GROMACS .gro file of C-alpha atoms in nm:
model
  251
    1UNK     CA    1  -0.003   0.007  -0.001
    2UNK     CA    2   0.277   0.246   0.089
    3UNK     CA    3   0.441   0.167  -0.239
    4UNK     CA    4   0.132   0.258  -0.427
    5UNK     CA    5   0.078   0.576  -0.235
    6UNK     CA    6   0.434   0.679  -0.305
    7UNK     CA    7   0.394   0.604  -0.684
    8UNK     CA    8   0.067   0.815  -0.690
    9UNK     CA    9   0.254   1.099  -0.530
   10UNK     CA   10   0.520   1.072  -0.797
   11UNK     CA   11   0.264   1.086  -1.073
   12UNK     CA   12   0.111   1.401  -0.909
   13UNK     CA   13   0.462   1.547  -0.892
   14UNK     CA   14   0.525   1.474  -1.253
   15UNK     CA   15   0.218   1.625  -1.380
   16UNK     CA   16   0.294   1.967  -1.233
   17UNK     CA   17  -0.006   2.195  -1.254
   18UNK     CA   18  -0.229   2.216  -1.554
   19UNK     CA   19  -0.011   2.032  -1.809
   20UNK     CA   20  -0.131   1.718  -1.993
   21UNK     CA   21   0.119   1.423  -2.014
   22UNK     CA   22   0.081   1.091  -2.195
   23UNK     CA   23   0.036   0.751  -2.024
   24UNK     CA   24   0.338   0.630  -2.198
   25UNK     CA   25   0.550   0.927  -2.098
   26UNK     CA   26   0.453   0.866  -1.729
   27UNK     CA   27   0.523   0.497  -1.751
   28UNK     CA   28   0.873   0.563  -1.885
   29UNK     CA   29   0.950   0.830  -1.620
   30UNK     CA   30   0.853   0.604  -1.344
   31UNK     CA   31   0.997   0.276  -1.512
   32UNK     CA   32   0.665   0.095  -1.465
   33UNK     CA   33   0.415  -0.061  -1.721
   34UNK     CA   34   0.130   0.154  -1.874
   35UNK     CA   35  -0.117  -0.075  -1.716
   36UNK     CA   36   0.027   0.011  -1.373
   37UNK     CA   37  -0.002   0.395  -1.458
   38UNK     CA   38  -0.368   0.341  -1.561
   39UNK     CA   39  -0.441   0.166  -1.237
   40UNK     CA   40  -0.290   0.444  -1.031
   41UNK     CA   41  -0.465   0.705  -1.236
   42UNK     CA   42  -0.807   0.531  -1.177
   43UNK     CA   43  -0.752   0.588  -0.804
   44UNK     CA   44  -0.634   0.947  -0.849
   45UNK     CA   45  -0.915   1.025  -1.094
   46UNK     CA   46  -1.173   0.885  -0.834
   47UNK     CA   47  -1.037   1.110  -0.566
   48UNK     CA   48  -1.061   1.418  -0.791
   49UNK     CA   49  -0.676   1.476  -0.812
   50UNK     CA   50  -0.644   1.429  -1.194
   51UNK     CA   51  -0.834   1.461  -1.516
   52UNK     CA   52  -0.786   1.206  -1.809
   53UNK     CA   53  -0.859   1.283  -2.173
   54UNK     CA   54  -0.760   1.075  -2.486
   55UNK     CA   55  -0.471   0.886  -2.348
   56UNK     CA   56  -0.342   1.182  -2.147
   57UNK     CA   57  -0.376   1.314  -1.805
   58UNK     CA   58  -0.329   1.636  -1.611
   59UNK     CA   59  -0.381   1.746  -1.242
   60UNK     CA   60  -0.743   1.878  -1.178
   61UNK     CA   61  -0.758   2.254  -1.178
   62UNK     CA   62  -0.747   2.390  -0.832
   63UNK     CA   63  -1.057   2.606  -0.838
   64UNK     CA   64  -1.174   2.447  -0.528
   65UNK     CA   65  -0.977   2.261  -0.263
   66UNK     CA   66  -1.094   1.906  -0.365
   67UNK     CA   67  -1.121   1.593  -0.142
   68UNK     CA   68  -0.880   1.554   0.152
   69UNK     CA   69  -0.710   1.256   0.006
   70UNK     CA   70  -0.633   1.450  -0.316
   71UNK     CA   71  -0.502   1.747  -0.116
   72UNK     CA   72  -0.295   1.535   0.100
   73UNK     CA   73  -0.086   1.431  -0.195
   74UNK     CA   74  -0.030   1.770  -0.345
   75UNK     CA   75   0.302   1.933  -0.256
   76UNK     CA   76   0.354   1.656   0.011
   77UNK     CA   77   0.722   1.708   0.018
   78UNK     CA   78   0.694   2.081   0.088
   79UNK     CA   79   0.424   2.022   0.357
   80UNK     CA   80   0.648   1.760   0.532
   81UNK     CA   81   0.939   2.006   0.528
   82UNK     CA   82   0.716   2.275   0.672
   83UNK     CA   83   0.588   2.045   0.936
   84UNK     CA   84   0.929   1.957   1.053
   85UNK     CA   85   1.027   2.316   1.063
   86UNK     CA   86   0.727   2.406   1.267
   87UNK     CA   87   0.744   2.145   1.549
   88UNK     CA   88   1.054   2.305   1.726
   89UNK     CA   89   0.818   2.580   1.821
   90UNK     CA   90   0.600   2.351   2.017
   91UNK     CA   91   0.707   2.261   2.365
   92UNK     CA   92   0.599   1.944   2.554
   93UNK     CA   93   0.315   2.002   2.767
   94UNK     CA   94   0.182   2.292   2.552
   95UNK     CA   95  -0.184   2.358   2.481
   96UNK     CA   96  -0.232   2.410   2.092
   97UNK     CA   97  -0.490   2.419   1.831
   98UNK     CA   98  -0.428   2.229   1.510
   99UNK     CA   99  -0.666   2.282   1.220
  100UNK     CA  100  -0.818   2.055   0.956
  101UNK     CA  101  -0.577   2.128   0.674
  102UNK     CA  102  -0.363   1.870   0.517
  103UNK     CA  103  -0.048   2.083   0.625
  104UNK     CA  104  -0.197   2.062   0.977
  105UNK     CA  105  -0.224   1.680   0.932
  106UNK     CA  106   0.152   1.658   0.845
  107UNK     CA  107   0.224   1.884   1.158
  108UNK     CA  108   0.035   1.635   1.373
  109UNK     CA  109   0.244   1.352   1.237
  110UNK     CA  110   0.563   1.542   1.307
  111UNK     CA  111   0.448   1.601   1.655
  112UNK     CA  112   0.412   1.230   1.741
  113UNK     CA  113   0.716   1.226   1.963
  114UNK     CA  114   0.604   1.536   2.172
  115UNK     CA  115   0.475   1.453   2.527
  116UNK     CA  116   0.186   1.579   2.734
  117UNK     CA  117   0.041   1.795   2.461
  118UNK     CA  118  -0.315   1.917   2.509
  119UNK     CA  119  -0.448   1.917   2.146
  120UNK     CA  120  -0.758   2.113   2.056
  121UNK     CA  121  -0.886   2.020   1.706
  122UNK     CA  122  -1.184   1.972   1.494
  123UNK     CA  123  -1.001   1.731   1.261
  124UNK     CA  124  -1.057   1.353   1.299
  125UNK     CA  125  -0.705   1.283   1.137
  126UNK     CA  126  -0.527   1.507   1.383
  127UNK     CA  127  -0.699   1.332   1.683
  128UNK     CA  128  -0.601   0.990   1.530
  129UNK     CA  129  -0.231   1.085   1.482
  130UNK     CA  130  -0.184   1.241   1.845
  131UNK     CA  131  -0.444   1.070   2.064
  132UNK     CA  132  -0.339   0.789   2.303
  133UNK     CA  133   0.041   0.881   2.269
  134UNK     CA  134   0.289   1.009   2.523
  135UNK     CA  135   0.022   1.125   2.772
  136UNK     CA  136  -0.135   1.363   2.511
  137UNK     CA  137  -0.485   1.498   2.573
  138UNK     CA  138  -0.702   1.541   2.255
  139UNK     CA  139  -1.003   1.763   2.282
  140UNK     CA  140  -1.197   1.691   1.959
  141UNK     CA  141  -1.487   1.918   1.843
  142UNK     CA  142  -1.798   1.734   1.745
  143UNK     CA  143  -2.089   1.815   1.514
  144UNK     CA  144  -2.186   1.718   1.159
  145UNK     CA  145  -1.878   1.568   0.988
  146UNK     CA  146  -1.770   1.713   0.665
  147UNK     CA  147  -1.646   1.402   0.484
  148UNK     CA  148  -1.419   1.574   0.234
  149UNK     CA  149  -1.235   1.753   0.515
  150UNK     CA  150  -1.277   1.479   0.773
  151UNK     CA  151  -1.369   1.758   1.028
  152UNK     CA  152  -1.645   1.960   1.175
  153UNK     CA  153  -1.719   2.321   1.111
  154UNK     CA  154  -2.083   2.369   1.216
  155UNK     CA  155  -2.228   2.559   1.506
  156UNK     CA  156  -2.180   2.267   1.737
  157UNK     CA  157  -1.802   2.254   1.660
  158UNK     CA  158  -1.751   2.627   1.686
  159UNK     CA  159  -1.945   2.653   2.023
  160UNK     CA  160  -1.714   2.375   2.162
  161UNK     CA  161  -1.380   2.532   2.026
  162UNK     CA  162  -1.488   2.878   2.153
  163UNK     CA  163  -1.452   2.730   2.518
  164UNK     CA  164  -1.059   2.721   2.480
  165UNK     CA  165  -0.780   2.964   2.483
  166UNK     CA  166  -0.470   2.772   2.341
  167UNK     CA  167  -0.133   2.916   2.374
  168UNK     CA  168  -0.067   2.842   2.005
  169UNK     CA  169  -0.291   2.794   1.698
  170UNK     CA  170  -0.134   2.622   1.402
  171UNK     CA  171  -0.329   2.677   1.078
  172UNK     CA  172  -0.294   2.649   0.709
  173UNK     CA  173  -0.468   2.866   0.435
  174UNK     CA  174  -0.547   2.823   0.069
  175UNK     CA  175  -0.448   3.169  -0.026
  176UNK     CA  176  -0.171   3.417   0.077
  177UNK     CA  177  -0.213   3.735  -0.117
  178UNK     CA  178  -0.076   4.075  -0.097
  179UNK     CA  179  -0.411   4.247  -0.124
  180UNK     CA  180  -0.629   4.011   0.068
  181UNK     CA  181  -0.396   3.861   0.327
  182UNK     CA  182  -0.468   3.497   0.433
  183UNK     CA  183  -0.788   3.338   0.306
  184UNK     CA  184  -0.970   3.015   0.236
  185UNK     CA  185  -1.228   2.855   0.003
  186UNK     CA  186  -1.435   2.674   0.279
  187UNK     CA  187  -1.657   2.924   0.471
  188UNK     CA  188  -1.684   2.693   0.781
  189UNK     CA  189  -1.308   2.647   0.791
  190UNK     CA  190  -1.242   3.024   0.757
  191UNK     CA  191  -1.493   3.084   1.038
  192UNK     CA  192  -1.327   2.837   1.261
  193UNK     CA  193  -0.980   2.970   1.184
  194UNK     CA  194  -1.080   3.340   1.253
  195UNK     CA  195  -1.217   3.237   1.587
  196UNK     CA  196  -0.913   3.034   1.689
  197UNK     CA  197  -0.668   3.318   1.599
  198UNK     CA  198  -0.877   3.550   1.809
  199UNK     CA  199  -0.879   3.301   2.109
  200UNK     CA  200  -0.507   3.196   2.081
  201UNK     CA  201  -0.210   3.384   2.236
  202UNK     CA  202  -0.001   3.314   1.917
  203UNK     CA  203  -0.080   3.197   1.572
  204UNK     CA  204   0.145   3.029   1.327
  205UNK     CA  205   0.039   2.994   0.959
  206UNK     CA  206   0.195   2.696   0.766
  207UNK     CA  207   0.158   2.738   0.397
  208UNK     CA  208   0.375   2.616   0.102
  209UNK     CA  209   0.472   2.841  -0.186
  210UNK     CA  210   0.178   2.718  -0.414
  211UNK     CA  211  -0.066   2.908  -0.180
  212UNK     CA  212   0.099   3.241  -0.266
  213UNK     CA  213  -0.071   3.492  -0.513
  214UNK     CA  214  -0.381   3.288  -0.520
  215UNK     CA  215  -0.732   3.441  -0.456
  216UNK     CA  216  -0.929   3.282  -0.179
  217UNK     CA  217  -1.303   3.324  -0.111
  218UNK     CA  218  -1.318   3.398   0.247
  219UNK     CA  219  -1.050   3.618   0.439
  220UNK     CA  220  -0.900   3.472   0.772
  221UNK     CA  221  -0.651   3.744   0.867
  222UNK     CA  222  -0.443   4.027   0.710
  223UNK     CA  223  -0.079   3.944   0.644
  224UNK     CA  224   0.026   4.129   0.972
  225UNK     CA  225  -0.237   3.959   1.170
  226UNK     CA  226  -0.044   3.651   1.280
  227UNK     CA  227   0.283   3.610   1.476
  228UNK     CA  228   0.456   3.343   1.244
  229UNK     CA  229   0.461   3.204   0.900
  230UNK     CA  230   0.643   2.876   0.802
  231UNK     CA  231   0.685   2.825   0.434
  232UNK     CA  232   0.914   2.633   0.192
  233UNK     CA  233   1.073   2.907  -0.017
  234UNK     CA  234   1.212   3.255   0.050
  235UNK     CA  235   0.977   3.547   0.024
  236UNK     CA  236   0.979   3.794  -0.272
  237UNK     CA  237   1.056   4.147  -0.173
  238UNK     CA  238   0.694   4.250  -0.203
  239UNK     CA  239   0.591   3.959   0.054
  240UNK     CA  240   0.876   4.048   0.284
  241UNK     CA  241   0.763   4.398   0.300
  242UNK     CA  242   0.393   4.284   0.350
  243UNK     CA  243   0.490   4.037   0.624
  244UNK     CA  244   0.707   4.286   0.807
  245UNK     CA  245   0.670   4.224   1.183
  246UNK     CA  246   0.580   3.860   1.122
  247UNK     CA  247   0.838   3.588   1.203
  248UNK     CA  248   0.919   3.400   0.897
  249UNK     CA  249   1.075   3.052   0.890
  250UNK     CA  250   1.179   2.900   0.570
  251UNK     CA  251   1.172   2.516   0.578
   0.00000   0.00000   0.00000
């Protein structure tokens, strides 16, 4: 299973964004048969990660976020580096909020050796990664489950999360934009993120370079409205100016 997941990640990486490539080209690049490529593409197509047409394939256009499984595979290497760079800022015994993003999921995995954490989350995957380990406490918001995000964003979830004041909130976003700051596509996720930024003593945004210069739908915070940004590539001069006063860590 792990070999297949790795191969699917390699296919996504080869496709880049928006470019069609032939089945034979992918098979040659990965040194596998065309039938193997077709089998993996059937899985990726079912998850919404790719689009096939006449013997060729490309990544699905990122107009919305797509399913959690598809997003988990996008830019996975960058997200893992960002997660590894963020965990030194989390202390054993700390109380933190982790969001339902795929980057947040990678952060949860990277935190598995930490001890006595109190983790507040609305994400089933985060709870599964950190619950029952090293004396961690996991406080999971309930409500109606959004199956694509594997998380709860409704009024029940927000009312529960509003009870807490974590020392650190770790969030990702779908857009980092000079004009609109940090924003998202999912209105429920954005509402939860805004609330947890307001209730936390410190906020860390974890976002890879693909999120920059995109246009989100719902604003979460202005660029100077958070304490830290962890990303995977150096900032352009314009973003360095816009993020003046924000601690920036390059993974």
